Short mmCIF file of C-alpha atoms in Angstrom, two decimals:
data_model
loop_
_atom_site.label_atom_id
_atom_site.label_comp_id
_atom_site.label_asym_id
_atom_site.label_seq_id
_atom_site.Cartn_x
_atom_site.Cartn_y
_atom_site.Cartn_z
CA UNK A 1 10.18 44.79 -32.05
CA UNK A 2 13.20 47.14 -31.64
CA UNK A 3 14.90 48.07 -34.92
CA UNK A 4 18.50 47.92 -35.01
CA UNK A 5 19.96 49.85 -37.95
CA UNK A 6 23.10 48.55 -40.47
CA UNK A 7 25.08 50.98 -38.10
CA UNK A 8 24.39 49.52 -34.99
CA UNK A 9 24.72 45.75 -35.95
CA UNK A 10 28.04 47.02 -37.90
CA UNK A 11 29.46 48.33 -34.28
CA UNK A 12 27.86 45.48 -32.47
CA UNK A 13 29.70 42.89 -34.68
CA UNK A 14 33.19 45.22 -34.23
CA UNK A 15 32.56 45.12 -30.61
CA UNK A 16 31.84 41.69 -29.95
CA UNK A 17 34.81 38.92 -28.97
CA UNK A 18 36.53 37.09 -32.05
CA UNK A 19 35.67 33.36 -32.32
CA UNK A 20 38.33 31.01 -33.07
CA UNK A 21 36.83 29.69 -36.27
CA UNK A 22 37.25 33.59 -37.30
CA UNK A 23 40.44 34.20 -36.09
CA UNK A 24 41.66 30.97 -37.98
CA UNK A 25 40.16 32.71 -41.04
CA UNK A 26 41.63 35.97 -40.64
CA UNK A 27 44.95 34.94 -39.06
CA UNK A 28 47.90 33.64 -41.85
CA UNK A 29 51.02 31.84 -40.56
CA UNK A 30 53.94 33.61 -42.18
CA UNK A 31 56.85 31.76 -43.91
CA UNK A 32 60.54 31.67 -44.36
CA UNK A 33 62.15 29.38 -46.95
CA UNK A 34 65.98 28.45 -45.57
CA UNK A 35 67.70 26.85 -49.22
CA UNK A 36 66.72 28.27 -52.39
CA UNK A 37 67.27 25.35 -54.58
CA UNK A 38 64.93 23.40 -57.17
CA UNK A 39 62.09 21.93 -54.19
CA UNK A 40 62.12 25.53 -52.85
CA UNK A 41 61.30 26.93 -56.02
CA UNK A 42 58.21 24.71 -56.28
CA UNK A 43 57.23 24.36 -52.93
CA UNK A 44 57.37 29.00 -53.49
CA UNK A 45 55.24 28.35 -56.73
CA UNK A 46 52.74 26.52 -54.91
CA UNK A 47 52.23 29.22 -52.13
CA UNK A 48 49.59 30.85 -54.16
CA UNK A 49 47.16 28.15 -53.83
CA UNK A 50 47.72 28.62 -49.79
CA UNK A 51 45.22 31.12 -48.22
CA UNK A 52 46.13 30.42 -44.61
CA UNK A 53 50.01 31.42 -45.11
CA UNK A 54 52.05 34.20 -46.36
CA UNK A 55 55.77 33.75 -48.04
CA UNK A 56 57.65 36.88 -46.65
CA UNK A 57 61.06 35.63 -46.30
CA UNK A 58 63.69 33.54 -48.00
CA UNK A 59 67.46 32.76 -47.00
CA UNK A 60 70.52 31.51 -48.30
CA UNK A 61 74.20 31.40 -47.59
CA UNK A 62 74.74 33.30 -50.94
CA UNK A 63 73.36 36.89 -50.25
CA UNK A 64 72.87 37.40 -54.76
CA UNK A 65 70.43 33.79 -54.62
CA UNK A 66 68.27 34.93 -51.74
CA UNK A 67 67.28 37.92 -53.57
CA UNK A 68 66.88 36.49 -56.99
CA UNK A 69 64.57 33.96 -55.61
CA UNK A 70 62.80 36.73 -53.36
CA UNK A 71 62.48 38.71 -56.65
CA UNK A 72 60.57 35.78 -58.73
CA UNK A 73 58.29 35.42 -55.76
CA UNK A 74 57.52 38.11 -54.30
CA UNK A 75 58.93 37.72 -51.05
CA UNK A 76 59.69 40.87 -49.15
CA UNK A 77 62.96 39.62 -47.32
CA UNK A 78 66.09 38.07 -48.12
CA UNK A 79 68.71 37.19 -45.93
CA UNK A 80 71.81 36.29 -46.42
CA UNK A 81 72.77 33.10 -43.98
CA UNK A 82 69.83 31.53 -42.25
CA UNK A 83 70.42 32.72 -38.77
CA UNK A 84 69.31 35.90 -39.99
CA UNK A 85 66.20 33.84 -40.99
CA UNK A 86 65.98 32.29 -37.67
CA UNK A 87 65.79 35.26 -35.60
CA UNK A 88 63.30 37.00 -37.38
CA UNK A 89 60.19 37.60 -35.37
CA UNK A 90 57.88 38.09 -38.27
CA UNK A 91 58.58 34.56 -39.18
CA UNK A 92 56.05 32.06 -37.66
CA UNK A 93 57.38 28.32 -39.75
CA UNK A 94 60.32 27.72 -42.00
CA UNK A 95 61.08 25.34 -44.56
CA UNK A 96 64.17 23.66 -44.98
CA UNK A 97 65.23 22.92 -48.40
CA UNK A 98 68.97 22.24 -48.34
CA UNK A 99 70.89 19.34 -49.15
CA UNK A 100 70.16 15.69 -46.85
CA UNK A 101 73.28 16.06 -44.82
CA UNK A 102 72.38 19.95 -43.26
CA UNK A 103 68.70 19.06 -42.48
CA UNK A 104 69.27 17.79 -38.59
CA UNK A 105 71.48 20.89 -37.90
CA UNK A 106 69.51 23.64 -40.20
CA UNK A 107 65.66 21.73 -38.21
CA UNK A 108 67.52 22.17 -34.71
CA UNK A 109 68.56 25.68 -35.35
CA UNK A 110 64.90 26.48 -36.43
CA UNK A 111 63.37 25.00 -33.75
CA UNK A 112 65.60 26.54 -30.44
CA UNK A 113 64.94 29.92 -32.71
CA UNK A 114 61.20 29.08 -31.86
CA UNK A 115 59.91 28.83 -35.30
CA UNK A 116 57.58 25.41 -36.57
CA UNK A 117 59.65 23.76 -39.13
CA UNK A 118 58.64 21.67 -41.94
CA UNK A 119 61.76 20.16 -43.15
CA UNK A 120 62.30 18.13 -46.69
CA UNK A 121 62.29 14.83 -46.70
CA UNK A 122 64.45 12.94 -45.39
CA UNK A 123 64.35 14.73 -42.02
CA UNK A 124 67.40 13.46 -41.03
CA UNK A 125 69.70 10.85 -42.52
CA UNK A 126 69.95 8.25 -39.62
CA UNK A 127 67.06 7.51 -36.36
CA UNK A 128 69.21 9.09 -34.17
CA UNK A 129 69.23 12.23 -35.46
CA UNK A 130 65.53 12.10 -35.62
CA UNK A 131 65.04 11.03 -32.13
CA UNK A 132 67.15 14.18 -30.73
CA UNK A 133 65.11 17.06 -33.33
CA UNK A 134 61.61 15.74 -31.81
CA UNK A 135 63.03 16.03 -28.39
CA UNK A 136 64.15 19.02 -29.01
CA UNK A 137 60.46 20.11 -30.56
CA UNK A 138 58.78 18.33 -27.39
CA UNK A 139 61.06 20.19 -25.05
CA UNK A 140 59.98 23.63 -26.52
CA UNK A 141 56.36 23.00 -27.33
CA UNK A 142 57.44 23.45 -30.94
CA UNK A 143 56.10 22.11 -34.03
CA UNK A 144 58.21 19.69 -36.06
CA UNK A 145 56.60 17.84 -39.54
CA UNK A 146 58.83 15.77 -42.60
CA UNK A 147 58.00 17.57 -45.46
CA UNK A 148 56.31 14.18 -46.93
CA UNK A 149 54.06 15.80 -49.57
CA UNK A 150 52.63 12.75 -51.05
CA UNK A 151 50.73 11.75 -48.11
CA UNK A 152 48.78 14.96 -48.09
CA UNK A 153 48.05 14.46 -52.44
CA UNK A 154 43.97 13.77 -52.26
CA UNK A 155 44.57 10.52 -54.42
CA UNK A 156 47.05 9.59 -51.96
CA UNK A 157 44.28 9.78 -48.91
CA UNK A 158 41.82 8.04 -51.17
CA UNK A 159 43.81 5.28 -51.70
CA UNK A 160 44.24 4.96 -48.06
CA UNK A 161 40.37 5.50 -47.60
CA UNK A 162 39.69 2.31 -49.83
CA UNK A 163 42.55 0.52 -48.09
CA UNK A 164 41.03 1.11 -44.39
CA UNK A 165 37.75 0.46 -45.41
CA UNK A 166 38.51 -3.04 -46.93
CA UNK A 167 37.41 -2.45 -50.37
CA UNK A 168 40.54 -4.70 -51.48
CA UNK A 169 40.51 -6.87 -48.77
CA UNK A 170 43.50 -7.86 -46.58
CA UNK A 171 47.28 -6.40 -48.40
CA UNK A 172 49.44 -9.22 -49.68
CA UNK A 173 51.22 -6.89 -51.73
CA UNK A 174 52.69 -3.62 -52.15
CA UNK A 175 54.97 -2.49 -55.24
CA UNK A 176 56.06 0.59 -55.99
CA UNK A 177 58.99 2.37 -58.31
CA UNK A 178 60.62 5.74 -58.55
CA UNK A 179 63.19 6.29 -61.10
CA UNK A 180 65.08 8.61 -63.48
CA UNK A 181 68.27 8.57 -64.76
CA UNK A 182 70.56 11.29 -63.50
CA UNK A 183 73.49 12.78 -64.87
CA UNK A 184 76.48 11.56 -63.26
CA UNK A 185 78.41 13.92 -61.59
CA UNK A 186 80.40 13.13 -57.98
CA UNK A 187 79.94 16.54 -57.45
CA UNK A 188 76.28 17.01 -57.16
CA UNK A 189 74.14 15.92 -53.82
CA UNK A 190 72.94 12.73 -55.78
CA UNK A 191 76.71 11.17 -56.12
CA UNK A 192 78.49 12.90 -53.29
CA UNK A 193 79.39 11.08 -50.12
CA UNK A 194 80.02 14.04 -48.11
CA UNK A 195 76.80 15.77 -49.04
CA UNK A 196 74.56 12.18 -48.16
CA UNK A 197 74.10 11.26 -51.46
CA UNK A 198 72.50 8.22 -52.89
CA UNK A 199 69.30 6.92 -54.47
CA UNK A 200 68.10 5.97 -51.15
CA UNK A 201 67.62 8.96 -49.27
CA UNK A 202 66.74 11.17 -52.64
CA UNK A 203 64.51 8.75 -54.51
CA UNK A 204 63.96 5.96 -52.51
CA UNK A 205 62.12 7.42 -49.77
CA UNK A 206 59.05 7.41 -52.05
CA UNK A 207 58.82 3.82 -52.65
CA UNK A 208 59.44 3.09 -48.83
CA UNK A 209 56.60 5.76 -47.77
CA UNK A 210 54.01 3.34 -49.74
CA UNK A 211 54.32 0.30 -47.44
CA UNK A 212 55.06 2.15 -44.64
CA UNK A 213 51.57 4.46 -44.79
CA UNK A 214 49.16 1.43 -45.92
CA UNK A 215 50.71 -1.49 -43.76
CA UNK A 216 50.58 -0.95 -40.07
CA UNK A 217 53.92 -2.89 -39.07
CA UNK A 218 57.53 -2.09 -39.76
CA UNK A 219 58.76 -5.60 -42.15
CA UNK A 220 60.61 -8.12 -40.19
CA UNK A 221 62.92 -9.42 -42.88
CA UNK A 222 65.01 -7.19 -45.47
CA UNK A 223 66.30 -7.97 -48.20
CA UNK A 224 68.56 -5.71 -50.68
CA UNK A 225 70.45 -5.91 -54.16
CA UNK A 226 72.16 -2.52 -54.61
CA UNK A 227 74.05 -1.12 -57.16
CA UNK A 228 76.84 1.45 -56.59
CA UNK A 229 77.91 4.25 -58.35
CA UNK A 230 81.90 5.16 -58.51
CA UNK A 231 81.61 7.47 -55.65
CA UNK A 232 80.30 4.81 -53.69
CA UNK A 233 76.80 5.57 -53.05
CA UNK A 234 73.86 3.72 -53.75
CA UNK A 235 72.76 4.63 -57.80
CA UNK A 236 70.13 1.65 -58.09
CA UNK A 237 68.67 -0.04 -54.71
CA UNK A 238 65.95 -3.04 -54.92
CA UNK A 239 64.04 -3.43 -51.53
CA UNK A 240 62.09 -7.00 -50.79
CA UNK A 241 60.31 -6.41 -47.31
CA UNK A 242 58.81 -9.45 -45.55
CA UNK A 243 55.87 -9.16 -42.96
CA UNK A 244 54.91 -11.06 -40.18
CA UNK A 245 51.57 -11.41 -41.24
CA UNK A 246 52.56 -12.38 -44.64
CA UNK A 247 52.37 -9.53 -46.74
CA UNK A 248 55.16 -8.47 -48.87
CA UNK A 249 56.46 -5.19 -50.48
CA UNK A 250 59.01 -4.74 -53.70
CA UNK A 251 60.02 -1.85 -53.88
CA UNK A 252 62.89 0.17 -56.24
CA UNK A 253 64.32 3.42 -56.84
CA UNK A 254 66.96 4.13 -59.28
CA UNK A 255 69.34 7.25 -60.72
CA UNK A 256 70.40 4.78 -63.32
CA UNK A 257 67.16 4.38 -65.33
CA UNK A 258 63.42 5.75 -66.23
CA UNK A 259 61.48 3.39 -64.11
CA UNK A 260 57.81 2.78 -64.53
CA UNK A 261 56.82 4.89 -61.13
CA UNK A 262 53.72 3.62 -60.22
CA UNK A 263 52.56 2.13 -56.83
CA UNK A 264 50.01 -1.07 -56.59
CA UNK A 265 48.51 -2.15 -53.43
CA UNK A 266 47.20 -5.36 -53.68
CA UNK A 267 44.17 -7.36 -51.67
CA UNK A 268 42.63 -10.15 -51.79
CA UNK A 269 39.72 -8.83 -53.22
CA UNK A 270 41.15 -6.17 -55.46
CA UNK A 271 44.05 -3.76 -55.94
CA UNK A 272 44.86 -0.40 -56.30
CA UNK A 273 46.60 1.79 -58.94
CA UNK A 274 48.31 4.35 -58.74
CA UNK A 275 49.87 6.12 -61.81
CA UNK A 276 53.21 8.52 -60.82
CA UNK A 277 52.21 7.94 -57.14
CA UNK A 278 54.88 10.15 -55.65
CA UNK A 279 52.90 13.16 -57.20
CA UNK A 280 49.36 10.86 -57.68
CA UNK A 281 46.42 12.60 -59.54
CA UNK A 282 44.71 10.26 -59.66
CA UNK A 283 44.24 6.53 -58.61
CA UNK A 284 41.96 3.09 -59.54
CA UNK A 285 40.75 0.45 -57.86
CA UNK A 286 40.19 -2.92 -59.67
CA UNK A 287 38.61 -6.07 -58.97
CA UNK A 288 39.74 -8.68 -61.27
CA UNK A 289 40.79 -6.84 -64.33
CA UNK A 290 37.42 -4.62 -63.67
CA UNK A 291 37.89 -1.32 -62.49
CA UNK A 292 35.61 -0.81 -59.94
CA UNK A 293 36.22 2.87 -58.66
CA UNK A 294 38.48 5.85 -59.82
CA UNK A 295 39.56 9.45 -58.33
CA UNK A 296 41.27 12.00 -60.42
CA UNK A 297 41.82 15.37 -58.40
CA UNK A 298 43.01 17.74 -61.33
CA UNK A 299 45.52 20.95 -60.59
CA UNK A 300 47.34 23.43 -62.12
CA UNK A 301 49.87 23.07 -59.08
CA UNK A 302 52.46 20.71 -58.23
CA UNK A 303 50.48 19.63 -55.27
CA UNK A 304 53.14 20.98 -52.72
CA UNK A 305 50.16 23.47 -51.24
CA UNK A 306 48.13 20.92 -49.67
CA UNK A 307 51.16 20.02 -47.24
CA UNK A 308 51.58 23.68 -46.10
CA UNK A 309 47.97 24.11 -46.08
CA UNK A 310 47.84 21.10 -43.76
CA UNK A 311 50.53 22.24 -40.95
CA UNK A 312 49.46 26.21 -40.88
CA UNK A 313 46.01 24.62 -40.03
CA UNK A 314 47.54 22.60 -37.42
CA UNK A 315 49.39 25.99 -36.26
CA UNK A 316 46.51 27.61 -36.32
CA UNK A 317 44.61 25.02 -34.23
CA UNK A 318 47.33 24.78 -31.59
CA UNK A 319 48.32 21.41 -32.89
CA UNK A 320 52.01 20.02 -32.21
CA UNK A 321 52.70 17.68 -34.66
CA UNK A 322 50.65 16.36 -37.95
CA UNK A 323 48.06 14.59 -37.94
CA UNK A 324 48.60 12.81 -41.48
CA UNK A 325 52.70 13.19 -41.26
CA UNK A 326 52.96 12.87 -37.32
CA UNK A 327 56.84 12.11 -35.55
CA UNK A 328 55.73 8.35 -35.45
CA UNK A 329 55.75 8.18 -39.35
CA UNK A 330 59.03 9.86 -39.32
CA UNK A 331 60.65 7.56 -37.54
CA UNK A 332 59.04 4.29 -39.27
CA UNK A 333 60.81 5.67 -42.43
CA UNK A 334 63.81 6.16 -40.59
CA UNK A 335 64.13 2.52 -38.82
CA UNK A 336 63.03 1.25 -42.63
CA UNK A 337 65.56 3.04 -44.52
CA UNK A 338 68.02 2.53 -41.67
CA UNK A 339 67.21 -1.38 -42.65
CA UNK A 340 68.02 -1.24 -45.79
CA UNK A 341 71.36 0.36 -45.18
CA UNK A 342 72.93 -2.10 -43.46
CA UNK A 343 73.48 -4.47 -46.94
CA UNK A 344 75.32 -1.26 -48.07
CA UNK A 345 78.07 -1.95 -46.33
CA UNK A 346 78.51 -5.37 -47.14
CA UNK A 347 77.73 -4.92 -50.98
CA UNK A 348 80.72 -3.49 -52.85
CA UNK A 349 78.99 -4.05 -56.62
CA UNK A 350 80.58 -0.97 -58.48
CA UNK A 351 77.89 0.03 -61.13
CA UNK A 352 78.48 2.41 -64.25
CA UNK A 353 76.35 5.59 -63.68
#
């Protein structure tokens, strides 16, 4: 047999075509971060558990807090005003980080720059705007994902796992509560009107994303007690969502009080627990009073990673939209949220915050 020396298979190998799977390896998307705020600074933290992306930009519209945040980081570039961001070529994805009310404009501006944007939940702050960013995305072959990091948490997916395989049986109950009680200041985003404030959109997405990822149906009655805080906006909302097949999900998020903030699913054969859902570790499924099964994924990270490591993947594969956060999801959060809503304006309760 012919001998071919280390030399020769080392130019052979250099000389050969790349495959995908090792251009996926040796290919990273690279990030910008547009807000520098508290989510940012985890969602940053996390980045070193993310071997298929690189952090090399961050923007704000204060020149001083881009570079502070660039400088505990490590992040090469920081711009002041997030155009700048925008039309940076080395910049494959962004993530948007600022306040509810400037994600639909900040997303749109990402995406007609060209870039894939994850943007923080929620998206938007009403259907319509949601409906107009993934037309936009569709229009340009962009990528557009909600930055719903639970549903990427490995408990999270188990849960669902156990759900679709029927080890609980048929749902006839979800419940799930997020709470903590926040300073009151009209100010801040949580109290101010003009900045989309409100339990709803901040905290009360989390509760809402349980029923909406483990029942296949949007609810068909709604109903809401709501507290208000002296801004106006909602400070304390209880959800009761009816189902046409019978199932039910009670639901509540608060700024007003520490709240339990775990999620149940419940079967007719067993039920599932989930303690701190919205950043789940771990989870347990009972039968009876009998547990039955139990995941615990340990980390030293927030769990923000697996979300980014998730859509640079789906970059990477030439994917559109998520698989496990697609536009469809999106929008079921929007039209349930968007239900709930509609008591606001007929419930005038003024609470103390």
């Amino acid at each position: 047999l012919h001998r071919v020396d280390r030399r020769q298979r080392q130019m052979c190998i250099r000389d050969r075509p790349v495959t995908l799977f090792e251009e996926m390896i040796n290919k990273k998307i690279k990030w910008g971060i547009v807000g520098p705020g508290i989510i940012a600074h985890q969602f940053a933290s996390d980045f070193r558990w993310v071997d298929n992306g690189e952090l090399i930009a961050v923007a704000s519209r204060d020149k001083g807090r881009a570079q502070a945040f660039a400088a505990t980081y490590s992040i090469a570039k920081a711009y002041e005003g997030y155009q700048s961001l925008y039309d940076d070529d080395d910049v494959d994805a962004v993530y948007i980080a600022t306040p509810h009310n400037f994600h639909f404009e900040n997303a749109k501006a990402a995406l007609q720059a060209g870039k894939a944007v994850m943007c923080e939940k929620p998206i938007a702050i009403n259907p319509s705007e949601l409906v107009e960013l993934i037309q936009i995305a569709k229009a340009s072959s962009g990528y557009l994902m909600e930055a719903m990091w639970t549903y990427f948490l490995p408990a999270i997916i188990r849960s669902q796992e156990w759900v679709k395989s029927g080890r609980i049986g048929k749902i006839l109950q979800v419940k799930a509560d997020f709470g903590y009680p926040t300073q009151y200041d009209p100010m801040s985003r949580m109290y101010n009107p003009h900045l989309a404030g409100g339990v709803l959109l901040d905290m009360g997405i989390y509760p809402i994303a349980v029923p909406a990822l483990m029942i296949d149906a949007l609810p068909e009655e709604v109903k809401v007690v709501v507290q208000k805080a002296k801004t106006r906006v909602d400070s304390e909302v209880t959800m009761l969502f009816e189902y046409g097949d019978g199932s039910l999900a009670n639901l509540c998020a608060s700024f007003r009080a520490k709240l339990n903030n775990w999620a149940y699913i419940i079967g007719e054969k067993g039920y599932i627990a989930l303690p701190d859902f919205w950043r789940a570790s771990e989870c347990f499924l009972y039968e009876g009073d009998h547990i039955i099964d139990h995941y615990e994924g340990l980390r030293d990270s927030f769990g923000y990673h697996y979300e980014t490591y998730s859509m640079n993947e789906d970059l990477l594969l030439g994917r559109k939209q998520s698989v496990i956060m697609p536009h469809e999801m999106s929008m079921k959060l929007q039209k349930m949220m968007a239900s709930v809503k509609v008591y606001f304006l007929s419930l005038i309760h003024i609470s103390e915050p």
